[in-house]
């Protein structure tokens, strides 16, 4: 659902109870669906209005300004709700500084560490902190908080965001950071076995000119002049590292409770590039919010990819309306409606129903009160770019699009082995659901549309238009449909209840 949101839909039982009562003569204002113009929630979702208000309210409660109106105006003008605000924590030699630097370069954010806080020659606070450091004394937490607030008040940090490396180190620091109004959006904790960390730490080298950290085994610089100026950092012996690890483990368990909902633990006992991409994927995600959200879901995929089953599962769990385009057209013909009379000749001649008629039927169904109130999942339309444009023009643009990818051989296996018992109407599959007796098997019949030649034609038709549809729905989510249906459903469900990831160009 768009920007992170609980699916606020009623149960199927409530749908059944509420809808029949919504007549003009018997309207209960407390229970009946309210006729809110569909443009209002769509505008809110498109421009993140709900999230914007939630963040602004949070900032008001944290800072409690004397002039709330001016505070909100200043907040809106900064336009920095989505900039990175990341904590990266981890034991010594876990690689947190390297990951923090790589993320800063990729996200164009500002790196904040204890070292560069003290190296600010223009800050009196930094000079005081440096005196403690040179005297080999811990920097008081109150001074550290003032340094952080000073740096985060920098216009660069406000406009581009920041990544905090290795801070907080204690529970007390974490609480002071909270009370000072510093609120991260993502917290990453790197972890690895102590034996690995001790061995890794022994090979660490530092460039005194740039502050870059290298390693004798994993990350040795290619430039000879850089190699020659590298120095062994202080405090990396086995005994000193073990002592620091004990202190880290004592503190980190108390820190983690401060950030239960925005925390991700990543194993750093793997290639650094893999750690980086896991961290990048996480910080580009957006957390769920309490913003109201009406799901408008589109399932795309070739015949046999499982769209109908997934739509039924979604409708059953969330109470949204299952809309199959082919079924809608058949229902209009069966009802002998005015539109159905236009459709019937095309059915009889096995011709494609014109797009203008199809979109009219869809528009009528998706604009009914149940679809507006509870949301919908659509499958079987659009098939090509023209139909996608019609859907958009009609104001029926989905807010979640899934492409179900299934190999051709699996589609052939799924469809060509389907059979129907003409005596009972029971459906079977020769591989997954074989008939119980030989007598039943002998009378089974195959639907003409399930022959391999006709299945191939329909699959080829989908893929001939697929690339254009993928370009049109640029925020689509791709799902491997060639696995257990409930595994596919869980993946689709996670893509619905979680907001779309923030896209940052590589």
Short mmCIF file of C-alpha atoms in Angstrom, two decimals:
data_model
loop_
_atom_site.label_atom_id
_atom_site.label_comp_id
_atom_site.label_asym_id
_atom_site.label_seq_id
_atom_site.Cartn_x
_atom_site.Cartn_y
_atom_site.Cartn_z
CA UNK A 1 0.00 0.00 0.00
CA UNK A 2 1.52 3.22 -0.93
CA UNK A 3 3.58 4.62 1.79
CA UNK A 4 3.55 2.10 4.32
CA UNK A 5 0.27 1.45 5.83
CA UNK A 6 -1.94 -0.93 7.54
CA UNK A 7 -4.63 -2.29 5.25
CA UNK A 8 -7.67 -0.83 6.90
CA UNK A 9 -10.38 -2.98 5.42
CA UNK A 10 -13.25 -4.67 7.22
CA UNK A 11 -13.74 -8.39 7.46
CA UNK A 12 -15.86 -10.27 4.93
CA UNK A 13 -18.60 -10.62 7.57
CA UNK A 14 -18.77 -6.87 8.03
CA UNK A 15 -18.83 -6.31 4.28
CA UNK A 16 -21.80 -8.64 4.04
CA UNK A 17 -23.59 -6.84 6.87
CA UNK A 18 -22.92 -3.26 5.79
CA UNK A 19 -23.45 -3.26 2.05
CA UNK A 20 -27.09 -4.43 1.94
CA UNK A 21 -28.08 -1.63 4.32
CA UNK A 22 -26.76 1.23 2.20
CA UNK A 23 -30.04 2.17 0.60
CA UNK A 24 -31.40 5.68 0.30
CA UNK A 25 -34.33 4.92 2.59
CA UNK A 26 -32.37 3.23 5.37
CA UNK A 27 -29.02 4.96 5.82
CA UNK A 28 -27.10 4.79 9.11
CA UNK A 29 -24.45 7.53 9.04
CA UNK A 30 -22.30 5.72 11.61
CA UNK A 31 -21.96 2.44 9.73
CA UNK A 32 -22.67 3.09 6.06
CA UNK A 33 -19.78 3.76 3.68
CA UNK A 34 -19.24 7.48 3.38
CA UNK A 35 -19.33 8.89 -0.14
CA UNK A 36 -15.88 10.47 -0.09
CA UNK A 37 -14.80 11.59 -3.56
CA UNK A 38 -12.24 9.06 -4.81
CA UNK A 39 -9.88 11.89 -5.80
CA UNK A 40 -9.29 12.84 -2.15
CA UNK A 41 -7.55 9.64 -0.92
CA UNK A 42 -5.71 9.32 -4.23
CA UNK A 43 -4.32 12.82 -3.87
CA UNK A 44 -3.30 12.04 -0.30
CA UNK A 45 -1.49 8.88 -1.34
CA UNK A 46 0.17 10.48 -4.35
CA UNK A 47 1.61 13.41 -2.39
CA UNK A 48 2.27 11.60 0.92
CA UNK A 49 -0.11 13.94 2.77
CA UNK A 50 -0.79 11.48 5.60
CA UNK A 51 2.90 10.74 6.22
CA UNK A 52 3.73 14.45 6.01
CA UNK A 53 1.18 15.27 8.71
CA UNK A 54 2.31 12.37 10.88
CA UNK A 55 5.98 13.47 10.73
CA UNK A 56 5.03 17.10 11.39
CA UNK A 57 2.96 16.12 14.43
CA UNK A 58 5.85 14.03 15.73
CA UNK A 59 8.25 16.97 15.35
CA UNK A 60 5.80 19.29 17.13
CA UNK A 61 5.52 16.93 20.11
CA UNK A 62 9.30 16.47 20.32
CA UNK A 63 10.33 20.13 20.05
CA UNK A 64 7.20 21.77 21.52
CA UNK A 65 7.81 25.17 19.88
CA UNK A 66 6.27 28.35 21.23
CA UNK A 67 4.96 29.20 17.77
CA UNK A 68 3.63 25.93 16.27
CA UNK A 69 2.40 27.55 13.04
CA UNK A 70 5.77 29.08 12.20
CA UNK A 71 7.49 25.84 13.20
CA UNK A 72 5.32 23.89 10.73
CA UNK A 73 5.94 26.43 7.97
CA UNK A 74 9.70 26.18 8.54
CA UNK A 75 9.45 22.39 8.54
CA UNK A 76 7.59 22.32 5.20
CA UNK A 77 10.07 24.74 3.62
CA UNK A 78 12.99 22.50 4.58
CA UNK A 79 11.35 19.65 2.62
CA UNK A 80 13.67 17.05 4.15
CA UNK A 81 11.27 14.41 5.45
CA UNK A 82 12.78 11.73 3.21
CA UNK A 83 16.51 12.49 3.59
CA UNK A 84 18.65 9.75 5.18
CA UNK A 85 18.77 9.66 8.97
CA UNK A 86 20.69 6.50 9.77
CA UNK A 87 22.53 5.01 12.76
CA UNK A 88 25.14 2.34 12.01
CA UNK A 89 26.27 0.38 15.06
CA UNK A 90 28.48 -2.63 15.49
CA UNK A 91 31.43 -4.10 17.38
CA UNK A 92 35.05 -3.17 16.64
CA UNK A 93 36.26 -4.40 13.21
CA UNK A 94 32.71 -5.15 12.03
CA UNK A 95 33.17 -2.75 9.10
CA UNK A 96 30.63 -0.17 10.20
CA UNK A 97 32.83 2.78 9.18
CA UNK A 98 33.35 1.36 5.70
CA UNK A 99 29.64 0.68 5.23
CA UNK A 100 28.80 4.15 6.56
CA UNK A 101 31.22 5.79 4.11
CA UNK A 102 29.87 3.79 1.15
CA UNK A 103 26.28 4.65 2.05
CA UNK A 104 27.19 8.33 2.36
CA UNK A 105 28.71 8.32 -1.13
CA UNK A 106 25.73 6.49 -2.60
CA UNK A 107 23.04 8.52 -0.84
CA UNK A 108 24.92 11.83 -0.97
CA UNK A 109 24.54 12.15 2.80
CA UNK A 110 26.90 13.46 5.49
CA UNK A 111 29.02 11.11 7.58
CA UNK A 112 29.11 11.89 11.30
CA UNK A 113 31.53 10.04 13.56
CA UNK A 114 33.24 10.80 16.86
CA UNK A 115 36.48 11.46 14.99
CA UNK A 116 35.16 14.05 12.54
CA UNK A 117 33.12 15.71 15.28
CA UNK A 118 36.37 16.45 17.10
CA UNK A 119 38.26 17.53 13.95
CA UNK A 120 36.08 20.63 13.43
CA UNK A 121 38.60 23.44 13.91
CA UNK A 122 35.87 26.10 13.87
CA UNK A 123 33.96 24.68 16.84
CA UNK A 124 34.71 25.47 20.47
CA UNK A 125 32.81 22.36 21.48
CA UNK A 126 35.04 20.24 19.22
CA UNK A 127 38.15 21.78 20.82
CA UNK A 128 36.86 20.80 24.28
CA UNK A 129 36.12 17.26 23.09
CA UNK A 130 39.60 17.01 21.58
CA UNK A 131 41.17 17.91 24.93
CA UNK A 132 39.39 14.96 26.57
CA UNK A 133 40.47 12.70 23.71
CA UNK A 134 44.13 13.73 23.89
CA UNK A 135 44.08 13.21 27.65
CA UNK A 136 42.71 9.69 26.95
CA UNK A 137 39.56 10.45 28.89
CA UNK A 138 35.99 9.66 27.73
CA UNK A 139 34.08 12.60 26.29
CA UNK A 140 31.17 13.50 28.62
CA UNK A 141 27.80 12.54 27.19
CA UNK A 142 26.46 16.07 27.61
CA UNK A 143 29.32 17.46 25.50
CA UNK A 144 28.80 14.75 22.89
CA UNK A 145 25.11 15.67 22.59
CA UNK A 146 25.98 19.33 22.10
CA UNK A 147 28.46 18.34 19.38
CA UNK A 148 25.84 16.22 17.63
CA UNK A 149 23.20 18.94 17.75
CA UNK A 150 25.72 21.47 16.44
CA UNK A 151 26.67 19.24 13.49
CA UNK A 152 23.12 18.20 12.66
CA UNK A 153 22.08 21.85 12.63
CA UNK A 154 24.47 22.37 9.73
CA UNK A 155 22.55 23.27 6.52
CA UNK A 156 24.23 20.36 4.67
CA UNK A 157 22.98 17.85 7.24
CA UNK A 158 19.50 19.37 7.22
CA UNK A 159 19.14 19.30 3.43
CA UNK A 160 20.97 16.05 2.59
CA UNK A 161 20.64 13.98 5.74
CA UNK A 162 23.25 12.19 7.82
CA UNK A 163 24.66 8.79 8.75
CA UNK A 164 25.89 8.43 12.33
CA UNK A 165 28.79 5.98 12.67
CA UNK A 166 29.19 4.15 15.99
CA UNK A 167 27.02 6.46 18.10
CA UNK A 168 25.32 5.82 20.53
CA UNK A 169 27.71 3.57 22.43
CA UNK A 170 25.64 3.26 25.61
CA UNK A 171 22.02 3.18 26.71
CA UNK A 172 22.46 6.55 28.39
CA UNK A 173 23.67 8.12 25.14
CA UNK A 174 20.74 6.58 23.27
CA UNK A 175 18.25 8.11 25.71
CA UNK A 176 19.96 11.50 25.58
CA UNK A 177 19.82 11.40 21.78
CA UNK A 178 16.10 10.68 21.98
CA UNK A 179 15.34 13.46 24.41
CA UNK A 180 17.37 15.93 22.34
CA UNK A 181 15.03 15.34 19.37
CA UNK A 182 17.44 13.34 17.15
CA UNK A 183 15.29 10.63 15.59
CA UNK A 184 16.77 8.11 13.11
CA UNK A 185 14.64 6.47 10.43
CA UNK A 186 16.84 3.39 10.11
CA UNK A 187 19.19 1.70 12.56
CA UNK A 188 21.63 -0.92 11.25
CA UNK A 189 23.56 -3.19 13.61
CA UNK A 190 26.42 -5.25 12.17
CA UNK A 191 27.29 -8.53 13.86
CA UNK A 192 30.00 -11.22 13.56
CA UNK A 193 31.66 -13.83 15.81
CA UNK A 194 34.25 -12.38 18.19
CA UNK A 195 37.00 -14.63 16.81
CA UNK A 196 36.44 -13.25 13.34
CA UNK A 197 36.44 -9.66 14.62
CA UNK A 198 39.69 -10.08 16.57
CA UNK A 199 41.44 -11.60 13.54
CA UNK A 200 40.07 -8.89 11.28
CA UNK A 201 41.09 -6.10 13.62
CA UNK A 202 44.72 -7.18 13.68
CA UNK A 203 45.04 -6.43 9.95
CA UNK A 204 43.51 -2.96 10.10
CA UNK A 205 45.54 -0.01 8.78
CA UNK A 206 44.63 3.68 8.56
CA UNK A 207 45.59 6.44 6.15
CA UNK A 208 46.57 9.47 8.33
CA UNK A 209 45.93 11.86 5.42
CA UNK A 210 42.36 10.87 4.55
CA UNK A 211 41.16 8.80 7.50
CA UNK A 212 40.39 5.89 5.12
CA UNK A 213 40.58 2.46 6.75
CA UNK A 214 42.29 -0.40 4.89
CA UNK A 215 43.08 -4.04 5.65
CA UNK A 216 46.14 -6.09 4.94
CA UNK A 217 44.05 -9.00 3.64
CA UNK A 218 40.69 -7.72 2.47
CA UNK A 219 41.23 -4.15 1.29
CA UNK A 220 44.85 -3.31 0.53
CA UNK A 221 45.32 -0.10 -1.53
CA UNK A 222 46.84 -0.41 -5.00
CA UNK A 223 48.70 2.96 -4.87
CA UNK A 224 52.26 2.59 -3.57
CA UNK A 225 52.34 6.03 -1.90
CA UNK A 226 49.14 5.19 0.03
CA UNK A 227 50.65 1.85 1.12
CA UNK A 228 53.77 3.56 2.42
CA UNK A 229 51.93 6.07 4.60
CA UNK A 230 49.51 3.64 6.23
CA UNK A 231 49.78 3.33 10.00
CA UNK A 232 48.74 0.73 12.56
CA UNK A 233 45.91 2.23 14.63
CA UNK A 234 46.11 2.29 18.38
CA UNK A 235 44.16 -0.25 20.40
CA UNK A 236 43.94 -3.13 17.91
CA UNK A 237 45.91 -5.79 19.77
CA UNK A 238 44.14 -9.02 20.63
CA UNK A 239 43.79 -8.16 24.33
CA UNK A 240 42.59 -4.62 23.68
CA UNK A 241 40.10 -5.81 21.03
CA UNK A 242 38.71 -8.51 23.35
CA UNK A 243 38.25 -5.92 26.10
CA UNK A 244 36.39 -3.57 23.73
CA UNK A 245 34.20 -6.44 22.51
CA UNK A 246 33.17 -7.29 26.07
CA UNK A 247 32.22 -3.67 26.68
CA UNK A 248 30.31 -3.52 23.37
CA UNK A 249 28.27 -6.66 24.14
CA UNK A 250 27.42 -5.30 27.58
CA UNK A 251 26.04 -2.08 26.12
CA UNK A 252 24.46 -3.10 22.79
CA UNK A 253 21.69 -5.24 24.28
CA UNK A 254 20.49 -2.21 26.25
CA UNK A 255 20.70 0.06 23.20
CA UNK A 256 18.67 -2.21 20.92
CA UNK A 257 15.52 -1.84 23.05
CA UNK A 258 15.50 1.87 22.16
CA UNK A 259 14.85 1.23 18.45
CA UNK A 260 12.66 -1.91 18.21
CA UNK A 261 10.71 -1.02 15.06
CA UNK A 262 13.42 0.54 12.89
CA UNK A 263 16.26 -1.91 13.59
CA UNK A 264 17.92 -4.35 11.21
CA UNK A 265 20.75 -6.69 12.17
CA UNK A 266 23.10 -7.66 9.31
CA UNK A 267 25.85 -10.26 9.50
CA UNK A 268 29.19 -8.68 8.62
CA UNK A 269 30.86 -12.09 8.35
CA UNK A 270 30.45 -11.99 4.56
CA UNK A 271 31.89 -9.99 1.66
CA UNK A 272 31.73 -6.26 2.32
CA UNK A 273 29.85 -5.63 -0.93
CA UNK A 274 27.08 -8.02 0.16
CA UNK A 275 26.81 -6.25 3.52
CA UNK A 276 26.61 -2.90 1.75
CA UNK A 277 23.79 -3.93 -0.59
CA UNK A 278 21.77 -5.41 2.26
CA UNK A 279 22.21 -2.16 4.18
CA UNK A 280 21.34 -0.09 1.10
CA UNK A 281 18.17 -2.09 0.45
CA UNK A 282 17.07 -1.54 4.03
CA UNK A 283 17.71 2.21 4.19
CA UNK A 284 15.89 2.71 0.89
CA UNK A 285 12.77 1.08 2.34
CA UNK A 286 10.10 3.10 4.10
CA UNK A 287 8.48 1.99 7.34
CA UNK A 288 4.80 1.33 7.72
CA UNK A 289 2.69 4.18 8.98
CA UNK A 290 -0.85 4.58 10.23
CA UNK A 291 -1.93 6.44 7.12
CA UNK A 292 -5.32 5.32 5.72
CA UNK A 293 -4.92 3.35 2.55
CA UNK A 294 -7.34 1.86 0.05
CA UNK A 295 -5.63 -0.91 -1.92
CA UNK A 296 -5.97 -0.77 -5.69
CA UNK A 297 -4.00 -3.79 -6.86
CA UNK A 298 -3.23 -4.93 -10.40
CA UNK A 299 -1.95 -8.45 -11.08
CA UNK A 300 -0.21 -8.91 -14.43
CA UNK A 301 1.13 -12.10 -15.90
CA UNK A 302 0.64 -14.63 -18.67
CA UNK A 303 -2.16 -17.17 -18.61
CA UNK A 304 -1.40 -19.85 -16.03
CA UNK A 305 0.71 -17.58 -13.83
CA UNK A 306 -1.72 -17.81 -10.91
CA UNK A 307 -3.36 -14.37 -11.04
CA UNK A 308 -6.86 -15.66 -10.27
CA UNK A 309 -5.73 -17.66 -7.23
CA UNK A 310 -3.69 -14.78 -5.80
CA UNK A 311 -6.57 -12.36 -6.34
CA UNK A 312 -8.91 -14.73 -4.50
CA UNK A 313 -6.47 -15.07 -1.58
CA UNK A 314 -6.09 -11.29 -1.30
CA UNK A 315 -9.84 -10.74 -1.45
CA UNK A 316 -10.43 -13.40 1.19
CA UNK A 317 -7.85 -12.08 3.67
CA UNK A 318 -8.38 -8.33 3.30
CA UNK A 319 -12.01 -8.06 2.22
CA UNK A 320 -11.11 -6.20 -0.98
CA UNK A 321 -13.14 -6.77 -4.14
CA UNK A 322 -11.93 -9.39 -6.60
CA UNK A 323 -12.41 -7.98 -10.12
CA UNK A 324 -11.76 -10.24 -13.12
CA UNK A 325 -12.27 -8.41 -16.39
CA UNK A 326 -13.35 -11.51 -18.34
CA UNK A 327 -15.93 -12.39 -15.69
CA UNK A 328 -17.34 -8.86 -15.75
CA UNK A 329 -17.96 -9.07 -19.49
CA UNK A 330 -19.62 -12.48 -19.14
CA UNK A 331 -21.84 -11.17 -16.34
CA UNK A 332 -23.02 -8.28 -18.52
CA UNK A 333 -23.96 -10.74 -21.27
CA UNK A 334 -25.72 -13.03 -18.79
CA UNK A 335 -27.71 -10.11 -17.34
CA UNK A 336 -28.70 -9.06 -20.87
CA UNK A 337 -27.87 -5.48 -19.98
CA UNK A 338 -27.54 -2.74 -22.59
CA UNK A 339 -23.75 -3.13 -22.55
CA UNK A 340 -24.12 -6.90 -22.61
CA UNK A 341 -26.05 -6.69 -25.89
CA UNK A 342 -23.07 -4.89 -27.44
CA UNK A 343 -20.67 -7.52 -26.06
CA UNK A 344 -22.60 -10.66 -27.08
CA UNK A 345 -21.91 -10.49 -30.85
CA UNK A 346 -18.18 -10.33 -30.16
CA UNK A 347 -18.44 -13.38 -27.91
CA UNK A 348 -20.38 -15.30 -30.54
CA UNK A 349 -17.80 -14.53 -33.22
CA UNK A 350 -14.92 -15.15 -30.76
CA UNK A 351 -13.62 -11.65 -31.42
CA UNK A 352 -11.91 -9.21 -29.11
CA UNK A 353 -14.33 -6.86 -27.32
CA UNK A 354 -13.48 -3.22 -28.20
CA UNK A 355 -11.47 -1.40 -25.56
CA UNK A 356 -14.03 1.39 -25.18
CA UNK A 357 -16.71 -1.13 -24.17
CA UNK A 358 -14.38 -2.95 -21.78
CA UNK A 359 -13.28 0.22 -20.02
CA UNK A 360 -16.90 1.29 -19.67
CA UNK A 361 -17.71 -1.97 -17.86
CA UNK A 362 -14.61 -1.67 -15.70
CA UNK A 363 -15.32 1.97 -14.89
CA UNK A 364 -18.84 1.09 -13.76
CA UNK A 365 -17.61 -1.75 -11.50
CA UNK A 366 -14.56 -0.07 -9.94
CA UNK A 367 -16.53 3.09 -9.15
CA UNK A 368 -19.13 1.22 -7.13
CA UNK A 369 -19.17 2.00 -3.43
CA UNK A 370 -17.70 -1.33 -2.29
CA UNK A 371 -14.62 -0.88 -4.49
CA UNK A 372 -14.18 2.73 -3.36
CA UNK A 373 -14.57 1.85 0.33
CA UNK A 374 -12.69 -1.43 0.55
CA UNK A 375 -10.37 -1.40 -2.47
CA UNK A 376 -9.97 -3.89 -5.30
CA UNK A 377 -7.64 -6.36 -6.97
CA UNK A 378 -7.88 -6.42 -10.77
CA UNK A 379 -6.63 -9.11 -13.15
CA UNK A 380 -7.19 -9.85 -16.83
CA UNK A 381 -6.76 -6.19 -17.84
CA UNK A 382 -4.86 -4.30 -19.25
CA UNK A 383 -3.28 -6.43 -21.97
CA UNK A 384 -1.42 -3.68 -23.81
CA UNK A 385 -0.25 -0.09 -23.52
CA UNK A 386 -3.43 1.41 -25.03
CA UNK A 387 -5.56 -0.31 -22.42
CA UNK A 388 -3.22 0.85 -19.65
CA UNK A 389 -3.62 4.44 -20.88
CA UNK A 390 -7.41 4.05 -20.88
CA UNK A 391 -7.26 2.78 -17.30
CA UNK A 392 -5.21 5.80 -16.25
CA UNK A 393 -7.41 8.27 -18.15
CA UNK A 394 -10.49 6.81 -16.46
CA UNK A 395 -8.93 7.56 -13.05
CA UNK A 396 -8.49 3.88 -12.19
CA UNK A 397 -4.71 3.81 -11.82
CA UNK A 398 -3.62 1.08 -9.37
CA UNK A 399 -1.33 1.88 -6.46
CA UNK A 400 0.29 -1.58 -6.45
CA UNK A 401 1.24 -3.50 -9.59
CA UNK A 402 2.67 -7.03 -9.55
CA UNK A 403 4.11 -8.98 -12.49
CA UNK A 404 3.98 -12.74 -11.91
CA UNK A 405 6.86 -14.37 -13.78
CA UNK A 406 6.52 -18.06 -14.61
CA UNK A 407 8.69 -20.01 -17.12
CA UNK A 408 7.02 -21.17 -20.32
CA UNK A 409 7.54 -24.87 -19.51
CA UNK A 410 5.78 -24.46 -16.16
CA UNK A 411 2.81 -22.72 -17.82
CA UNK A 412 2.50 -25.56 -20.34
CA UNK A 413 2.64 -28.09 -17.51
CA UNK A 414 0.00 -26.22 -15.50
CA UNK A 415 -2.53 -25.75 -18.33
CA UNK A 416 -2.19 -28.60 -20.81
CA UNK A 417 -2.59 -31.21 -18.08
CA UNK A 418 -5.88 -29.77 -16.80
CA UNK A 419 -8.93 -31.97 -17.29
CA UNK A 420 -12.68 -31.83 -16.47
CA UNK A 421 -15.05 -34.66 -15.60
CA UNK A 422 -18.10 -34.09 -17.85
CA UNK A 423 -20.26 -36.21 -15.52
CA UNK A 424 -19.66 -34.25 -12.31
CA UNK A 425 -18.00 -31.04 -13.44
CA UNK A 426 -15.06 -31.80 -11.13
CA UNK A 427 -11.72 -30.41 -12.28
CA UNK A 428 -8.48 -32.39 -12.13
CA UNK A 429 -4.83 -32.02 -13.01
CA UNK A 430 -2.99 -35.09 -14.27
CA UNK A 431 0.09 -34.22 -12.20
CA UNK A 432 -1.04 -32.22 -9.17
CA UNK A 433 -4.58 -33.55 -8.68
CA UNK A 434 -5.01 -36.83 -10.58
CA UNK A 435 -8.44 -38.53 -10.73
CA UNK A 436 -8.98 -41.14 -8.00
CA UNK A 437 -10.04 -43.99 -10.33
CA UNK A 438 -9.30 -45.24 -13.84
CA UNK A 439 -13.01 -44.98 -14.67
CA UNK A 440 -12.99 -41.24 -14.02
CA UNK A 441 -9.68 -40.79 -15.86
CA UNK A 442 -11.05 -42.42 -19.01
CA UNK A 443 -13.94 -39.97 -19.29
CA UNK A 444 -11.95 -36.80 -18.54
CA UNK A 445 -11.94 -34.12 -21.23
CA UNK A 446 -9.56 -31.29 -22.06
CA UNK A 447 -10.86 -27.78 -22.71
CA UNK A 448 -10.04 -26.68 -26.28
CA UNK A 449 -8.24 -23.60 -24.94
CA UNK A 450 -5.82 -25.80 -22.98
CA UNK A 451 -4.12 -27.34 -25.98
CA UNK A 452 -0.41 -26.54 -26.23
CA UNK A 453 -0.76 -24.56 -29.47
CA UNK A 454 -3.46 -22.26 -28.07
CA UNK A 455 -1.67 -21.81 -24.75
CA UNK A 456 1.49 -20.83 -26.63
CA UNK A 457 -0.41 -18.23 -28.66
CA UNK A 458 -1.83 -16.61 -25.53
CA UNK A 459 1.53 -16.61 -23.74
CA UNK A 460 3.23 -15.09 -26.79
CA UNK A 461 0.54 -12.41 -26.94
CA UNK A 462 1.18 -11.41 -23.33
CA UNK A 463 4.94 -11.19 -23.73
CA UNK A 464 4.65 -9.22 -26.97
CA UNK A 465 3.16 -6.37 -24.92
CA UNK A 466 4.84 -7.07 -21.57
CA UNK A 467 7.89 -4.80 -21.96
CA UNK A 468 5.73 -1.74 -22.72
CA UNK A 469 3.51 -2.46 -19.71
CA UNK A 470 6.57 -2.83 -17.48
CA UNK A 471 7.83 0.57 -18.62
CA UNK A 472 4.41 2.12 -18.04
CA UNK A 473 4.07 0.75 -14.50
CA UNK A 474 7.54 1.84 -13.43
CA UNK A 475 7.00 1.04 -9.74
CA UNK A 476 5.85 -2.52 -10.43
CA UNK A 477 6.99 -5.36 -8.17
CA UNK A 478 8.20 -8.58 -9.81
CA UNK A 479 7.31 -11.91 -8.25
CA UNK A 480 8.57 -15.41 -9.01
CA UNK A 481 5.27 -17.18 -9.61
CA UNK A 482 6.91 -20.58 -10.14
CA UNK A 483 6.75 -21.65 -6.51
CA UNK A 484 4.21 -22.68 -3.88
CA UNK A 485 1.09 -20.47 -4.22
CA UNK A 486 1.14 -19.48 -0.56
CA UNK A 487 4.80 -18.48 -0.81
CA UNK A 488 3.85 -16.29 -3.77
CA UNK A 489 0.98 -14.85 -1.74
CA UNK A 490 3.25 -13.96 1.18
CA UNK A 491 5.59 -12.10 -1.17
CA UNK A 492 2.69 -10.20 -2.77
CA UNK A 493 1.24 -9.44 0.65
CA UNK A 494 4.54 -7.97 1.87
CA UNK A 495 4.64 -5.77 -1.23
CA UNK A 496 1.17 -4.47 -0.41
CA UNK A 497 1.44 -3.75 3.30
CA UNK A 498 4.92 -2.23 3.01
CA UNK A 499 5.56 1.04 1.17
CA UNK A 500 7.42 1.10 -2.10
CA UNK A 501 11.22 1.40 -1.73
CA UNK A 502 12.85 4.75 -2.31
CA UNK A 503 14.61 4.64 -5.65
CA UNK A 504 18.09 6.16 -5.66
CA UNK A 505 19.99 6.12 -8.98
CA UNK A 506 23.13 4.00 -8.94
#
